[in-house]
Amino acid sequence: MRVEHSQLIKAKENIRSLEKLERELVKIDQEHNELELKEKRYHKKLMEEKVDVERLEGISVTGIFTTLIGKKQEKLTKEKREVAEAQLKYQEAKQSKAETRQELEEIKEKMQALGNPKETYEHLLKQKQQEIVAETSETGVKLLELDDTIADLKSNKKEMEEAFVAGQQAKHALSEALTSLDKAKNWGTVDMFGGGFITTTIKHGKIDDASREVHQAQSLLRKFSRELDDIGQQFNADLSISGGLTFMDYFFDGIISDWLVQDEINHSIEKVENIYQQTNDTLVKLEKLIEETYNTLKLMNERWERLILTILGENSSTSYGV
């Protein structure tokens, strides 16, 4: 039974997929360890402050501040501000750690499903080489080399497209966070002109929304950054974005400094806008790379088709004794 062009390409793609998963596993494991250290550090601080850590489970940004300063919205002392910061960052690290643990399990399952693609590829390649030797076709050797090139290009394109989707998801999450922060800012303006407790409560609720959405964006940015690191190393491309593990720290620092002050909401908006712009700029670069890879792949496929026609012509000539 002859080895088909599609079999070789699929086997090579599976090798690339497994290699990518192995790299992701290492990176996510490193992130998981960093988050575990952060969780322990903030947990230790909370224990030193005699904070009931178990009671913090699921509590919102608003809830933490209300617990510390009461509904009268008194000024946060330096000590209470540090406790609030530790509580928020402890929760964030714990949640992110659980998410990276889940990612690790999912990657291991995908790796197991792929089996041993290298062994499959080598078996198919050996069989194909034997076919070429039997046919003594120089064109067949070129075809085999082209198969390998096409497989690499298809894998490259697939990886770029996956990164692009991750980037679009992160961009959308950042946009949602900006919307919530803008709403909090608008309610804060009303509050500054004597809106009272109700408007203050609504503003804080919007900050809770933004906090959840920034967390979602951070998770997606971590994934996007991993994809970009992989692509950047392969193509020596300038693809980078700030974010990852420190993104939420920056966000919380903005609202913890004095979360009731309008300028601090503006500061948080500026930070999220900056990362949003970086994400958008990177997506533009990535889209260009995808287009270039697509065009190269198209040329290689056309060359492959011409070689097939050449082989068919050679076989026809041999059959008719020409």
PDB file of C-alpha atoms in Angstrom:
ATOM      1  CA  MET A   1       0.000   0.000   0.000  1.00  0.00           C
ATOM      2  CA  ARG A   2       1.498   3.315  -1.126  1.00  0.00           C
ATOM      3  CA  VAL A   3       2.141   6.121   1.340  1.00  0.00           C
ATOM      4  CA  GLU A   4       0.027   9.132   0.431  1.00  0.00           C
ATOM      5  CA  HIS A   5       1.175  12.757   0.468  1.00  0.00           C
ATOM      6  CA  SER A   6      -1.490  13.609   3.077  1.00  0.00           C
ATOM      7  CA  GLN A   7      -0.305  10.841   5.446  1.00  0.00           C
ATOM      8  CA  LEU A   8       3.238  12.212   5.605  1.00  0.00           C
ATOM      9  CA  ILE A   9       2.058  15.785   6.090  1.00  0.00           C
ATOM     10  CA  LYS A  10      -0.389  14.815   8.850  1.00  0.00           C
ATOM     11  CA  ALA A  11       2.277  12.805  10.676  1.00  0.00           C
ATOM     12  CA  LYS A  12       4.714  15.736  10.489  1.00  0.00           C
ATOM     13  CA  GLU A  13       2.016  18.137  11.731  1.00  0.00           C
ATOM     14  CA  ASN A  14       1.404  15.833  14.699  1.00  0.00           C
ATOM     15  CA  ILE A  15       5.120  15.926  15.545  1.00  0.00           C
ATOM     16  CA  ARG A  16       5.036  19.722  15.529  1.00  0.00           C
ATOM     17  CA  SER A  17       1.868  19.747  17.642  1.00  0.00           C
ATOM     18  CA  LEU A  18       3.493  17.488  20.237  1.00  0.00           C
ATOM     19  CA  GLU A  19       6.653  19.625  20.322  1.00  0.00           C
ATOM     20  CA  LYS A  20       4.549  22.744  20.847  1.00  0.00           C
ATOM     21  CA  LEU A  21       2.592  21.093  23.667  1.00  0.00           C
ATOM     22  CA  GLU A  22       5.857  20.062  25.337  1.00  0.00           C
ATOM     23  CA  ARG A  23       7.090  23.662  25.243  1.00  0.00           C
ATOM     24  CA  GLU A  24       3.758  24.916  26.593  1.00  0.00           C
ATOM     25  CA  LEU A  25       3.904  22.370  29.400  1.00  0.00           C
ATOM     26  CA  VAL A  26       7.282  23.730  30.548  1.00  0.00           C
ATOM     27  CA  LYS A  27       6.126  27.374  30.378  1.00  0.00           C
ATOM     28  CA  ILE A  28       2.818  26.787  32.171  1.00  0.00           C
ATOM     29  CA  ASP A  29       4.554  24.714  34.839  1.00  0.00           C
ATOM     30  CA  GLN A  30       6.919  27.648  35.461  1.00  0.00           C
ATOM     31  CA  GLU A  31       3.940  30.031  35.693  1.00  0.00           C
ATOM     32  CA  HIS A  32       2.197  27.646  38.086  1.00  0.00           C
ATOM     33  CA  ASN A  33       5.263  27.555  40.360  1.00  0.00           C
ATOM     34  CA  GLU A  34       5.565  31.364  40.329  1.00  0.00           C
ATOM     35  CA  LEU A  35       1.884  31.731  41.207  1.00  0.00           C
ATOM     36  CA  GLU A  36       2.245  29.191  44.007  1.00  0.00           C
ATOM     37  CA  LEU A  37       5.102  31.235  45.498  1.00  0.00           C
ATOM     38  CA  LYS A  38       2.999  34.419  45.232  1.00  0.00           C
ATOM     39  CA  GLU A  39       0.043  32.710  46.898  1.00  0.00           C
ATOM     40  CA  LYS A  40       2.235  31.523  49.787  1.00  0.00           C
ATOM     41  CA  ARG A  41       3.835  34.964  50.182  1.00  0.00           C
ATOM     42  CA  TYR A  42       0.500  36.776  50.444  1.00  0.00           C
ATOM     43  CA  HIS A  43      -0.996  34.022  52.600  1.00  0.00           C
ATOM     44  CA  LYS A  44       1.899  34.454  55.043  1.00  0.00           C
ATOM     45  CA  LYS A  45       1.307  38.223  55.197  1.00  0.00           C
ATOM     46  CA  LEU A  46      -2.400  37.713  55.854  1.00  0.00           C
ATOM     47  CA  MET A  47      -1.660  35.211  58.617  1.00  0.00           C
ATOM     48  CA  GLU A  48       0.739  37.738  60.189  1.00  0.00           C
ATOM     49  CA  GLU A  49      -2.092  40.299  60.107  1.00  0.00           C
ATOM     50  CA  LYS A  50      -4.404  37.677  61.665  1.00  0.00           C
ATOM     51  CA  VAL A  51      -6.780  37.789  58.678  1.00  0.00           C
ATOM     52  CA  ASP A  52      -9.274  34.921  58.348  1.00  0.00           C
ATOM     53  CA  VAL A  53      -8.123  33.637  54.948  1.00  0.00           C
ATOM     54  CA  GLU A  54     -10.915  31.078  54.614  1.00  0.00           C
ATOM     55  CA  ARG A  55     -13.499  33.856  54.963  1.00  0.00           C
ATOM     56  CA  LEU A  56     -12.029  35.590  51.902  1.00  0.00           C
ATOM     57  CA  GLU A  57     -13.146  32.877  49.485  1.00  0.00           C
ATOM     58  CA  GLY A  58     -15.231  34.471  46.722  1.00  0.00           C
ATOM     59  CA  ILE A  59     -15.329  37.936  48.290  1.00  0.00           C
ATOM     60  CA  SER A  60     -15.307  40.829  45.810  1.00  0.00           C
ATOM     61  CA  VAL A  61     -13.125  43.937  45.640  1.00  0.00           C
ATOM     62  CA  THR A  62     -16.010  45.936  47.111  1.00  0.00           C
ATOM     63  CA  GLY A  63     -16.490  43.343  49.838  1.00  0.00           C
ATOM     64  CA  ILE A  64     -12.874  43.520  50.943  1.00  0.00           C
ATOM     65  CA  PHE A  65     -12.899  47.297  51.215  1.00  0.00           C
ATOM     66  CA  THR A  66     -16.283  47.375  52.955  1.00  0.00           C
ATOM     67  CA  THR A  67     -14.957  44.869  55.497  1.00  0.00           C
ATOM     68  CA  LEU A  68     -11.927  47.059  56.174  1.00  0.00           C
ATOM     69  CA  ILE A  69     -13.406  50.570  56.142  1.00  0.00           C
ATOM     70  CA  GLY A  70     -17.120  50.058  56.656  1.00  0.00           C
ATOM     71  CA  LYS A  71     -19.987  51.595  54.708  1.00  0.00           C
ATOM     72  CA  LYS A  72     -19.024  55.111  55.769  1.00  0.00           C
ATOM     73  CA  GLN A  73     -16.191  54.933  53.200  1.00  0.00           C
ATOM     74  CA  GLU A  74     -13.562  56.232  55.623  1.00  0.00           C
ATOM     75  CA  LYS A  75     -10.036  56.926  54.415  1.00  0.00           C
ATOM     76  CA  LEU A  76      -7.892  53.785  54.210  1.00  0.00           C
ATOM     77  CA  THR A  77      -4.930  53.795  56.575  1.00  0.00           C
ATOM     78  CA  LYS A  78      -1.563  52.621  55.263  1.00  0.00           C
ATOM     79  CA  GLU A  79      -1.879  49.392  57.268  1.00  0.00           C
ATOM     80  CA  LYS A  80      -5.384  48.623  56.017  1.00  0.00           C
ATOM     81  CA  ARG A  81      -4.357  49.439  52.462  1.00  0.00           C
ATOM     82  CA  GLU A  82      -1.512  46.901  52.683  1.00  0.00           C
ATOM     83  CA  VAL A  83      -3.886  44.265  54.054  1.00  0.00           C
ATOM     84  CA  ALA A  84      -6.381  44.967  51.262  1.00  0.00           C
ATOM     85  CA  GLU A  85      -3.603  44.666  48.691  1.00  0.00           C
ATOM     86  CA  ALA A  86      -2.455  41.350  50.162  1.00  0.00           C
ATOM     87  CA  GLN A  87      -6.033  40.010  50.208  1.00  0.00           C
ATOM     88  CA  LEU A  88      -6.706  40.927  46.588  1.00  0.00           C
ATOM     89  CA  LYS A  89      -3.374  39.604  45.340  1.00  0.00           C
ATOM     90  CA  TYR A  90      -3.722  36.412  47.382  1.00  0.00           C
ATOM     91  CA  GLN A  91      -7.103  35.714  45.795  1.00  0.00           C
ATOM     92  CA  GLU A  92      -5.788  36.488  42.318  1.00  0.00           C
ATOM     93  CA  ALA A  93      -2.728  34.236  42.712  1.00  0.00           C
ATOM     94  CA  LYS A  94      -4.839  31.381  44.088  1.00  0.00           C
ATOM     95  CA  GLN A  95      -7.386  31.593  41.279  1.00  0.00           C
ATOM     96  CA  SER A  96      -4.711  31.889  38.578  1.00  0.00           C
ATOM     97  CA  LYS A  97      -2.803  28.952  40.064  1.00  0.00           C
ATOM     98  CA  ALA A  98      -5.926  26.781  39.867  1.00  0.00           C
ATOM     99  CA  GLU A  99      -6.411  27.815  36.230  1.00  0.00           C
ATOM    100  CA  THR A 100      -2.817  26.969  35.282  1.00  0.00           C
ATOM    101  CA  ARG A 101      -3.193  23.582  37.005  1.00  0.00           C
ATOM    102  CA  GLN A 102      -6.244  22.925  34.828  1.00  0.00           C
ATOM    103  CA  GLU A 103      -4.282  23.993  31.728  1.00  0.00           C
ATOM    104  CA  LEU A 104      -1.498  21.552  32.634  1.00  0.00           C
ATOM    105  CA  GLU A 105      -3.968  18.671  32.893  1.00  0.00           C
ATOM    106  CA  GLU A 106      -5.554  19.561  29.538  1.00  0.00           C
ATOM    107  CA  ILE A 107      -2.151  19.690  27.808  1.00  0.00           C
ATOM    108  CA  LYS A 108      -1.168  16.300  29.236  1.00  0.00           C
ATOM    109  CA  GLU A 109      -4.406  14.823  27.864  1.00  0.00           C
ATOM    110  CA  LYS A 110      -3.690  16.285  24.397  1.00  0.00           C
ATOM    111  CA  MET A 111      -0.142  14.899  24.471  1.00  0.00           C
ATOM    112  CA  GLN A 112      -1.419  11.471  25.412  1.00  0.00           C
ATOM    113  CA  ALA A 113      -3.969  11.559  22.570  1.00  0.00           C
ATOM    114  CA  LEU A 114      -1.189  12.268  20.030  1.00  0.00           C
ATOM    115  CA  GLY A 115       0.723   9.167  21.078  1.00  0.00           C
ATOM    116  CA  ASN A 116       4.122   8.814  19.369  1.00  0.00           C
ATOM    117  CA  PRO A 117       3.828  10.765  16.090  1.00  0.00           C
ATOM    118  CA  LYS A 118       7.594  10.706  15.486  1.00  0.00           C
ATOM    119  CA  GLU A 119       7.583   6.924  15.306  1.00  0.00           C
ATOM    120  CA  THR A 120       4.611   7.016  12.907  1.00  0.00           C
ATOM    121  CA  TYR A 121       6.315   9.611  10.707  1.00  0.00           C
ATOM    122  CA  GLU A 122       9.618   7.718  10.558  1.00  0.00           C
ATOM    123  CA  HIS A 123       7.784   4.524   9.594  1.00  0.00           C
ATOM    124  CA  LEU A 124       5.877   6.283   6.791  1.00  0.00           C
ATOM    125  CA  LEU A 125       9.021   8.098   5.628  1.00  0.00           C
ATOM    126  CA  LYS A 126      11.024   4.883   5.407  1.00  0.00           C
ATOM    127  CA  GLN A 127       8.234   3.253   3.412  1.00  0.00           C
ATOM    128  CA  LYS A 128       8.033   6.249   1.068  1.00  0.00           C
ATOM    129  CA  GLN A 129      11.802   6.245   0.545  1.00  0.00           C
ATOM    130  CA  GLN A 130      11.648   2.577  -0.425  1.00  0.00           C
ATOM    131  CA  GLU A 131       8.939   3.376  -2.980  1.00  0.00           C
ATOM    132  CA  ILE A 132      11.100   6.128  -4.504  1.00  0.00           C
ATOM    133  CA  VAL A 133      14.165   3.855  -4.690  1.00  0.00           C
ATOM    134  CA  ALA A 134      12.071   1.177  -6.397  1.00  0.00           C
ATOM    135  CA  GLU A 135      10.863   3.719  -8.945  1.00  0.00           C
ATOM    136  CA  THR A 136      14.359   5.291  -9.278  1.00  0.00           C
ATOM    137  CA  SER A 137      12.651   8.682  -9.634  1.00  0.00           C
ATOM    138  CA  GLU A 138      14.670  11.862  -9.073  1.00  0.00           C
ATOM    139  CA  THR A 139      11.426  13.818  -9.172  1.00  0.00           C
ATOM    140  CA  GLY A 140      10.090  11.598  -6.389  1.00  0.00           C
ATOM    141  CA  VAL A 141      12.973  12.653  -4.122  1.00  0.00           C
ATOM    142  CA  LYS A 142      12.155  16.322  -4.767  1.00  0.00           C
ATOM    143  CA  LEU A 143       8.515  15.581  -4.026  1.00  0.00           C
ATOM    144  CA  LEU A 144       9.436  14.033  -0.680  1.00  0.00           C
ATOM    145  CA  GLU A 145      11.498  17.104   0.264  1.00  0.00           C
ATOM    146  CA  LEU A 146       8.608  19.341  -0.739  1.00  0.00           C
ATOM    147  CA  ASP A 147       6.217  17.289   1.403  1.00  0.00           C
ATOM    148  CA  ASP A 148       8.403  18.096   4.403  1.00  0.00           C
ATOM    149  CA  THR A 149       8.449  21.825   3.596  1.00  0.00           C
ATOM    150  CA  ILE A 150       4.670  21.942   3.126  1.00  0.00           C
ATOM    151  CA  ALA A 151       4.116  20.137   6.436  1.00  0.00           C
ATOM    152  CA  ASP A 152       6.253  22.711   8.262  1.00  0.00           C
ATOM    153  CA  LEU A 153       4.464  25.636   6.614  1.00  0.00           C
ATOM    154  CA  LYS A 154       1.040  24.216   7.477  1.00  0.00           C
ATOM    155  CA  SER A 155       2.116  23.757  11.099  1.00  0.00           C
ATOM    156  CA  ASN A 156       3.502  27.305  11.213  1.00  0.00           C
ATOM    157  CA  LYS A 157       0.258  28.712   9.843  1.00  0.00           C
ATOM    158  CA  LYS A 158      -1.813  26.701  12.318  1.00  0.00           C
ATOM    159  CA  GLU A 159       0.259  27.924  15.278  1.00  0.00           C
ATOM    160  CA  MET A 160       0.006  31.543  14.132  1.00  0.00           C
ATOM    161  CA  GLU A 161      -3.756  31.253  13.697  1.00  0.00           C
ATOM    162  CA  GLU A 162      -4.104  29.790  17.197  1.00  0.00           C
ATOM    163  CA  ALA A 163      -2.070  32.702  18.580  1.00  0.00           C
ATOM    164  CA  PHE A 164      -4.218  35.163  16.631  1.00  0.00           C
ATOM    165  CA  VAL A 165      -7.422  33.722  18.115  1.00  0.00           C
ATOM    166  CA  ALA A 166      -5.915  33.915  21.631  1.00  0.00           C
ATOM    167  CA  GLY A 167      -4.974  37.550  20.976  1.00  0.00           C
ATOM    168  CA  GLN A 168      -8.451  38.439  19.747  1.00  0.00           C
ATOM    169  CA  GLN A 169      -9.982  36.879  22.862  1.00  0.00           C
ATOM    170  CA  ALA A 170      -7.608  38.853  25.108  1.00  0.00           C
ATOM    171  CA  LYS A 171      -8.383  42.046  23.199  1.00  0.00           C
ATOM    172  CA  HIS A 172     -12.129  41.479  23.659  1.00  0.00           C
ATOM    173  CA  ALA A 173     -11.695  40.871  27.408  1.00  0.00           C
ATOM    174  CA  LEU A 174      -9.637  44.067  27.728  1.00  0.00           C
ATOM    175  CA  SER A 175     -12.355  45.964  25.870  1.00  0.00           C
ATOM    176  CA  GLU A 176     -14.966  44.664  28.333  1.00  0.00           C
ATOM    177  CA  ALA A 177     -12.788  45.736  31.272  1.00  0.00           C
ATOM    178  CA  LEU A 178     -12.414  49.222  29.790  1.00  0.00           C
ATOM    179  CA  THR A 179     -16.188  49.484  29.414  1.00  0.00           C
ATOM    180  CA  SER A 180     -16.696  48.667  33.113  1.00  0.00           C
ATOM    181  CA  LEU A 181     -13.973  51.093  34.196  1.00  0.00           C
ATOM    182  CA  ASP A 182     -15.486  53.840  32.053  1.00  0.00           C
ATOM    183  CA  LYS A 183     -18.853  53.208  33.708  1.00  0.00           C
ATOM    184  CA  ALA A 184     -17.214  53.353  37.144  1.00  0.00           C
ATOM    185  CA  LYS A 185     -15.551  56.611  36.118  1.00  0.00           C
ATOM    186  CA  ASN A 186     -18.884  58.106  35.010  1.00  0.00           C
ATOM    187  CA  TRP A 187     -20.591  57.121  38.256  1.00  0.00           C
ATOM    188  CA  GLY A 188     -17.584  58.484  40.128  1.00  0.00           C
ATOM    189  CA  THR A 189     -18.138  61.873  38.498  1.00  0.00           C
ATOM    190  CA  VAL A 190     -21.708  61.867  39.817  1.00  0.00           C
ATOM    191  CA  ASP A 191     -20.380  60.785  43.217  1.00  0.00           C
ATOM    192  CA  MET A 192     -17.948  63.723  43.324  1.00  0.00           C
ATOM    193  CA  PHE A 193     -20.902  66.100  42.963  1.00  0.00           C
ATOM    194  CA  GLY A 194     -22.707  64.623  45.948  1.00  0.00           C
ATOM    195  CA  GLY A 195     -24.313  61.526  44.507  1.00  0.00           C
ATOM    196  CA  GLY A 196     -24.151  59.843  47.877  1.00  0.00           C
ATOM    197  CA  PHE A 197     -24.028  56.224  49.017  1.00  0.00           C
ATOM    198  CA  ILE A 198     -26.102  54.760  46.153  1.00  0.00           C
ATOM    199  CA  THR A 199     -23.881  56.166  43.399  1.00  0.00           C
ATOM    200  CA  THR A 200     -20.763  55.160  45.364  1.00  0.00           C
ATOM    201  CA  THR A 201     -22.098  51.602  45.631  1.00  0.00           C
ATOM    202  CA  ILE A 202     -22.848  51.466  41.890  1.00  0.00           C
ATOM    203  CA  LYS A 203     -19.351  52.759  41.090  1.00  0.00           C
ATOM    204  CA  HIS A 204     -17.790  50.083  43.295  1.00  0.00           C
ATOM    205  CA  GLY A 205     -19.901  47.422  41.608  1.00  0.00           C
ATOM    206  CA  LYS A 206     -18.516  48.516  38.241  1.00  0.00           C
ATOM    207  CA  ILE A 207     -14.990  48.180  39.642  1.00  0.00           C
ATOM    208  CA  ASP A 208     -15.902  44.638  40.729  1.00  0.00           C
ATOM    209  CA  ASP A 209     -16.990  43.949  37.134  1.00  0.00           C
ATOM    210  CA  ALA A 210     -13.742  45.390  35.797  1.00  0.00           C
ATOM    211  CA  SER A 211     -11.710  43.315  38.245  1.00  0.00           C
ATOM    212  CA  ARG A 212     -13.329  40.085  37.021  1.00  0.00           C
ATOM    213  CA  GLU A 213     -12.854  41.089  33.394  1.00  0.00           C
ATOM    214  CA  VAL A 214      -9.227  42.110  33.922  1.00  0.00           C
ATOM    215  CA  HIS A 215      -8.613  38.701  35.501  1.00  0.00           C
ATOM    216  CA  GLN A 216     -10.121  37.046  32.428  1.00  0.00           C
ATOM    217  CA  ALA A 217      -7.964  39.239  30.189  1.00  0.00           C
ATOM    218  CA  GLN A 218      -4.885  38.321  32.210  1.00  0.00           C
ATOM    219  CA  SER A 219      -5.517  34.593  31.752  1.00  0.00           C
ATOM    220  CA  LEU A 220      -5.910  35.101  28.008  1.00  0.00           C
ATOM    221  CA  LEU A 221      -2.843  37.370  27.855  1.00  0.00           C
ATOM    222  CA  ARG A 222      -0.748  34.656  29.509  1.00  0.00           C
ATOM    223  CA  LYS A 223      -1.841  32.228  26.813  1.00  0.00           C
ATOM    224  CA  PHE A 224      -1.262  34.824  24.068  1.00  0.00           C
ATOM    225  CA  SER A 225       2.219  35.624  25.424  1.00  0.00           C
ATOM    226  CA  ARG A 226       3.174  31.929  25.413  1.00  0.00           C
ATOM    227  CA  GLU A 227       2.035  31.572  21.814  1.00  0.00           C
ATOM    228  CA  LEU A 228       3.950  34.705  20.811  1.00  0.00           C
ATOM    229  CA  ASP A 229       7.149  33.553  22.522  1.00  0.00           C
ATOM    230  CA  ASP A 230       6.975  30.329  20.539  1.00  0.00           C
ATOM    231  CA  ILE A 231       6.358  32.065  17.207  1.00  0.00           C
ATOM    232  CA  GLY A 232       8.896  34.825  17.883  1.00  0.00           C
ATOM    233  CA  GLN A 233      11.664  32.306  18.522  1.00  0.00           C
ATOM    234  CA  GLN A 234      10.888  30.371  15.348  1.00  0.00           C
ATOM    235  CA  PHE A 235      10.654  33.374  13.028  1.00  0.00           C
ATOM    236  CA  ASN A 236      12.888  35.839  14.887  1.00  0.00           C
ATOM    237  CA  ALA A 237       9.898  38.179  14.822  1.00  0.00           C
ATOM    238  CA  ASP A 238       9.392  41.157  17.120  1.00  0.00           C
ATOM    239  CA  LEU A 239       6.269  39.867  18.841  1.00  0.00           C
ATOM    240  CA  SER A 240       5.955  40.804  22.491  1.00  0.00           C
ATOM    241  CA  ILE A 241       3.351  42.086  24.903  1.00  0.00           C
ATOM    242  CA  SER A 242       3.356  43.196  28.530  1.00  0.00           C
ATOM    243  CA  GLY A 243       1.004  41.459  30.909  1.00  0.00           C
ATOM    244  CA  GLY A 244       1.116  37.929  32.179  1.00  0.00           C
ATOM    245  CA  LEU A 245       1.675  37.388  35.855  1.00  0.00           C
ATOM    246  CA  THR A 246       2.073  41.063  36.848  1.00  0.00           C
ATOM    247  CA  PHE A 247      -0.937  42.517  35.025  1.00  0.00           C
ATOM    248  CA  MET A 248      -3.372  42.178  37.939  1.00  0.00           C
ATOM    249  CA  ASP A 249      -0.791  43.523  40.389  1.00  0.00           C
ATOM    250  CA  TYR A 250      -0.607  46.734  38.343  1.00  0.00           C
ATOM    251  CA  PHE A 251      -4.381  46.927  38.183  1.00  0.00           C
ATOM    252  CA  PHE A 252      -4.838  46.400  41.921  1.00  0.00           C
ATOM    253  CA  ASP A 253      -2.077  48.883  42.765  1.00  0.00           C
ATOM    254  CA  GLY A 254      -4.094  51.498  40.877  1.00  0.00           C
ATOM    255  CA  ILE A 255      -7.289  50.995  42.834  1.00  0.00           C
ATOM    256  CA  ILE A 256      -5.682  50.169  46.168  1.00  0.00           C
ATOM    257  CA  SER A 257      -3.673  53.409  46.390  1.00  0.00           C
ATOM    258  CA  ASP A 258      -6.978  55.182  46.929  1.00  0.00           C
ATOM    259  CA  TRP A 259      -9.806  53.410  45.182  1.00  0.00           C
ATOM    260  CA  LEU A 260     -12.317  56.134  45.937  1.00  0.00           C
ATOM    261  CA  VAL A 261     -10.386  58.854  44.103  1.00  0.00           C
ATOM    262  CA  GLN A 262     -11.429  59.599  40.531  1.00  0.00           C
ATOM    263  CA  ASP A 263      -7.845  60.019  39.302  1.00  0.00           C
ATOM    264  CA  GLU A 264      -7.017  56.455  40.325  1.00  0.00           C
ATOM    265  CA  ILE A 265      -9.817  55.077  38.152  1.00  0.00           C
ATOM    266  CA  ASN A 266      -8.362  57.117  35.289  1.00  0.00           C
ATOM    267  CA  HIS A 267      -4.953  55.616  36.066  1.00  0.00           C
ATOM    268  CA  SER A 268      -6.367  52.075  35.870  1.00  0.00           C
ATOM    269  CA  ILE A 269      -8.047  52.922  32.556  1.00  0.00           C
ATOM    270  CA  GLU A 270      -4.735  54.175  31.143  1.00  0.00           C
ATOM    271  CA  LYS A 271      -2.970  50.939  32.133  1.00  0.00           C
ATOM    272  CA  VAL A 272      -5.611  48.734  30.540  1.00  0.00           C
ATOM    273  CA  GLU A 273      -5.706  50.946  27.432  1.00  0.00           C
ATOM    274  CA  ASN A 274      -1.924  50.616  27.085  1.00  0.00           C
ATOM    275  CA  ILE A 275      -2.057  46.815  27.141  1.00  0.00           C
ATOM    276  CA  TYR A 276      -5.070  46.867  24.802  1.00  0.00           C
ATOM    277  CA  GLN A 277      -3.040  48.907  22.285  1.00  0.00           C
ATOM    278  CA  GLN A 278      -0.043  46.582  22.601  1.00  0.00           C
ATOM    279  CA  THR A 279      -2.329  43.613  21.976  1.00  0.00           C
ATOM    280  CA  ASN A 280      -3.874  45.265  18.929  1.00  0.00           C
ATOM    281  CA  ASP A 281      -0.467  46.217  17.469  1.00  0.00           C
ATOM    282  CA  THR A 282       0.778  42.664  17.944  1.00  0.00           C
ATOM    283  CA  LEU A 283      -2.308  41.256  16.211  1.00  0.00           C
ATOM    284  CA  VAL A 284      -1.580  43.467  13.184  1.00  0.00           C
ATOM    285  CA  LYS A 285       1.992  42.099  12.986  1.00  0.00           C
ATOM    286  CA  LEU A 286       0.741  38.558  13.446  1.00  0.00           C
ATOM    287  CA  GLU A 287      -1.871  38.935  10.721  1.00  0.00           C
ATOM    288  CA  LYS A 288       0.884  40.007   8.320  1.00  0.00           C
ATOM    289  CA  LEU A 289       2.963  36.945   9.215  1.00  0.00           C
ATOM    290  CA  ILE A 290      -0.044  34.678   8.627  1.00  0.00           C
ATOM    291  CA  GLU A 291      -0.620  36.231   5.202  1.00  0.00           C
ATOM    292  CA  GLU A 292       3.054  35.790   4.237  1.00  0.00           C
ATOM    293  CA  THR A 293       3.001  32.152   5.361  1.00  0.00           C
ATOM    294  CA  TYR A 294      -0.234  31.528   3.457  1.00  0.00           C
ATOM    295  CA  ASN A 295       1.287  32.927   0.245  1.00  0.00           C
ATOM    296  CA  THR A 296       4.434  30.806   0.642  1.00  0.00           C
ATOM    297  CA  LEU A 297       2.328  27.719   1.312  1.00  0.00           C
ATOM    298  CA  LYS A 298       0.271  28.425  -1.807  1.00  0.00           C
ATOM    299  CA  LEU A 299       3.458  28.579  -3.922  1.00  0.00           C
ATOM    300  CA  MET A 300       4.752  25.307  -2.436  1.00  0.00           C
ATOM    301  CA  ASN A 301       1.443  23.562  -3.155  1.00  0.00           C
ATOM    302  CA  GLU A 302       1.564  24.774  -6.761  1.00  0.00           C
ATOM    303  CA  ARG A 303       5.124  23.451  -7.066  1.00  0.00           C
ATOM    304  CA  TRP A 304       3.982  20.125  -5.591  1.00  0.00           C
ATOM    305  CA  GLU A 305       1.199  19.867  -8.193  1.00  0.00           C
ATOM    306  CA  ARG A 306       3.685  20.526 -11.012  1.00  0.00           C
ATOM    307  CA  LEU A 307       5.962  17.773  -9.698  1.00  0.00           C
ATOM    308  CA  ILE A 308       3.040  15.349  -9.578  1.00  0.00           C
ATOM    309  CA  LEU A 309       2.258  16.143 -13.213  1.00  0.00           C
ATOM    310  CA  THR A 310       5.936  15.549 -14.053  1.00  0.00           C
ATOM    311  CA  ILE A 311       5.881  12.152 -12.340  1.00  0.00           C
ATOM    312  CA  LEU A 312       2.667  11.201 -14.136  1.00  0.00           C
ATOM    313  CA  GLY A 313       4.316  12.228 -17.414  1.00  0.00           C
ATOM    314  CA  GLU A 314       7.407  10.146 -16.636  1.00  0.00           C
ATOM    315  CA  ASN A 315       5.306   7.103 -15.787  1.00  0.00           C
ATOM    316  CA  SER A 316       3.220   7.550 -18.943  1.00  0.00           C
ATOM    317  CA  SER A 317       6.364   7.781 -21.096  1.00  0.00           C
ATOM    318  CA  THR A 318       7.775   4.638 -19.479  1.00  0.00           C
ATOM    319  CA  SER A 319       4.521   2.724 -19.999  1.00  0.00           C
ATOM    320  CA  TYR A 320       4.376   3.534 -23.704  1.00  0.00           C
ATOM    321  CA  GLY A 321       8.079   3.069 -24.270  1.00  0.00           C
ATOM    322  CA  VAL A 322       8.623   6.664 -25.404  1.00  0.00           C
TER     323      VAL A 322
END
